[in-house]
Amino acid sequence: MRIGVLAVQGAFREHIEALRRCGCAVFEVRKKEELESVDGLVIPGGESTTIGKLISDFGLADVIRERAKHGMPVFGTCAGAVLLAKEIIGSEQPTLGLMDIRVRRNAYGRQVDSFEADLEVPVLGSDPFPGVFIRAPLIEEVGADAEVLATYKQGIVLVRQGKMLAATFHPELTSDLRLHHYFLSFFEN
Ligand code: GLN
């Protein structure tokens, strides 16, 4: 199994490291050919406006959409989750629009725009997952096909839809690999 990490901007190195520690073959993706050679894709955190613009300019956005529609697993964290959303509240920025979720960028305000919180994530077992939130978005609403996997203070922070996963926090900045392993389980069957 070959996992690609979109490497145009943002925290891609940390995802590559985490996936390697999970035992995967991991590849940086910047070009269409690189995207075509992987079985799944991680879209890291960073700046969603920048990543969105670059993937449109490089012609990657259409390929990601097409492959995801045909079942390629995709995992977006933070800015990556913003890019997966069908709707970004108050913004016309380019998005992949693959998941039936509505997100608000930078939802936690300036003073607390970065924080850590223990999250209850039942699909990962009973131990809390360390949530690292950095100028994080919030998922305000999900459609019928999307499943909420975790909330924090009544806001939605982790959603699955088919083989796509969106986290508003940064699992790659912790040593806890459970969410990466959970994503890798999408490749079974
Ligand atoms: N605030 C950023 C955005 O909306 C996301 C921050 C992050 O990925 N850590 O693009």
mmCIF file with all atom_site columns, C-alpha atoms in Angstrom, residues 6-9 29-32 35 41 43-44 48-65 79-80 83-84 94-98:
data_model
loop_
_atom_site.group_PDB
_atom_site.id
_atom_site.type_symbol
_atom_site.label_atom_id
_atom_site.label_alt_id
_atom_site.label_comp_id
_atom_site.label_asym_id
_atom_site.label_entity_id
_atom_site.label_seq_id
_atom_site.pdbx_PDB_ins_code
_atom_site.Cartn_x
_atom_site.Cartn_y
_atom_site.Cartn_z
_atom_site.occupancy
_atom_site.B_iso_or_equiv
_atom_site.pdbx_formal_charge
_atom_site.auth_seq_id
_atom_site.auth_comp_id
_atom_site.auth_asym_id
_atom_site.auth_atom_id
_atom_site.pdbx_PDB_model_num
ATOM 1  C CA . LEU A 1 6  ? 0.059   16.234 -0.236  1.00 0.00 ? 6  LEU A CA 1
ATOM 2  C CA . ALA A 1 7  ? 3.266   18.230 0.126   1.00 0.00 ? 7  ALA A CA 1
ATOM 3  C CA . VAL A 1 8  ? 2.575   21.648 -1.381  1.00 0.00 ? 8  VAL A CA 1
ATOM 4  C CA . GLN A 1 9  ? 2.417   23.530 1.936   1.00 0.00 ? 9  GLN A CA 1
ATOM 5  C CA . VAL A 1 29 ? 2.682   14.324 -3.663  1.00 0.00 ? 29 VAL A CA 1
ATOM 6  C CA . ARG A 1 30 ? 3.164   17.517 -5.672  1.00 0.00 ? 30 ARG A CA 1
ATOM 7  C CA . LYS A 1 31 ? 2.468   16.359 -9.209  1.00 0.00 ? 31 LYS A CA 1
ATOM 8  C CA . LYS A 1 32 ? -0.333  14.541 -10.985 1.00 0.00 ? 32 LYS A CA 1
ATOM 9  C CA . LEU A 1 35 ? -0.927  11.394 -7.145  1.00 0.00 ? 35 LEU A CA 1
ATOM 10 C CA . LEU A 1 41 ? -3.909  10.539 0.288   1.00 0.00 ? 41 LEU A CA 1
ATOM 11 C CA . ILE A 1 43 ? -4.053  16.372 3.157   1.00 0.00 ? 43 ILE A CA 1
ATOM 12 C CA . PRO A 1 44 ? -2.155  18.093 5.971   1.00 0.00 ? 44 PRO A CA 1
ATOM 13 C CA . SER A 1 48 ? -6.271  26.114 3.351   1.00 0.00 ? 48 SER A CA 1
ATOM 14 C CA . THR A 1 49 ? -6.386  29.125 1.004   1.00 0.00 ? 49 THR A CA 1
ATOM 15 C CA . THR A 1 50 ? -2.779  28.503 -0.085  1.00 0.00 ? 50 THR A CA 1
ATOM 16 C CA . ILE A 1 51 ? -3.097  24.719 -0.413  1.00 0.00 ? 51 ILE A CA 1
ATOM 17 C CA . GLY A 1 52 ? -6.413  25.112 -2.251  1.00 0.00 ? 52 GLY A CA 1
ATOM 18 C CA . LYS A 1 53 ? -4.943  27.567 -4.722  1.00 0.00 ? 53 LYS A CA 1
ATOM 19 C CA . LEU A 1 54 ? -1.812  25.503 -5.358  1.00 0.00 ? 54 LEU A CA 1
ATOM 20 C CA . ILE A 1 55 ? -3.682  22.252 -5.972  1.00 0.00 ? 55 ILE A CA 1
ATOM 21 C CA . SER A 1 56 ? -5.986  24.009 -8.423  1.00 0.00 ? 56 SER A CA 1
ATOM 22 C CA . ASP A 1 57 ? -3.049  25.643 -10.214 1.00 0.00 ? 57 ASP A CA 1
ATOM 23 C CA . PHE A 1 58 ? -1.128  22.347 -10.404 1.00 0.00 ? 58 PHE A CA 1
ATOM 24 C CA . GLY A 1 59 ? -4.164  20.471 -11.721 1.00 0.00 ? 59 GLY A CA 1
ATOM 25 C CA . LEU A 1 60 ? -4.212  18.208 -8.686  1.00 0.00 ? 60 LEU A CA 1
ATOM 26 C CA . ALA A 1 61 ? -7.654  19.152 -7.396  1.00 0.00 ? 61 ALA A CA 1
ATOM 27 C CA . ASP A 1 62 ? -9.552  17.479 -10.248 1.00 0.00 ? 62 ASP A CA 1
ATOM 28 C CA . VAL A 1 63 ? -7.522  14.291 -9.928  1.00 0.00 ? 63 VAL A CA 1
ATOM 29 C CA . ILE A 1 64 ? -8.071  14.137 -6.154  1.00 0.00 ? 64 ILE A CA 1
ATOM 30 C CA . ARG A 1 65 ? -11.828 14.622 -6.663  1.00 0.00 ? 65 ARG A CA 1
ATOM 31 C CA . ALA A 1 79 ? -6.674  22.936 6.747   1.00 0.00 ? 79 ALA A CA 1
ATOM 32 C CA . GLY A 1 80 ? -7.018  19.536 5.021   1.00 0.00 ? 80 GLY A CA 1
ATOM 33 C CA . LEU A 1 83 ? -10.443 21.587 1.894   1.00 0.00 ? 83 LEU A CA 1
ATOM 34 C CA . LEU A 1 84 ? -12.568 18.436 2.016   1.00 0.00 ? 84 LEU A CA 1
ATOM 35 C CA . PRO A 1 94 ? -11.344 26.888 -3.703  1.00 0.00 ? 94 PRO A CA 1
ATOM 36 C CA . THR A 1 95 ? -12.281 23.633 -1.984  1.00 0.00 ? 95 THR A CA 1
ATOM 37 C CA . LEU A 1 96 ? -12.379 19.994 -3.025  1.00 0.00 ? 96 LEU A CA 1
ATOM 38 C CA . GLY A 1 97 ? -15.972 19.755 -1.798  1.00 0.00 ? 97 GLY A CA 1
ATOM 39 C CA . LEU A 1 98 ? -15.820 16.009 -1.280  1.00 0.00 ? 98 LEU A CA 1
#
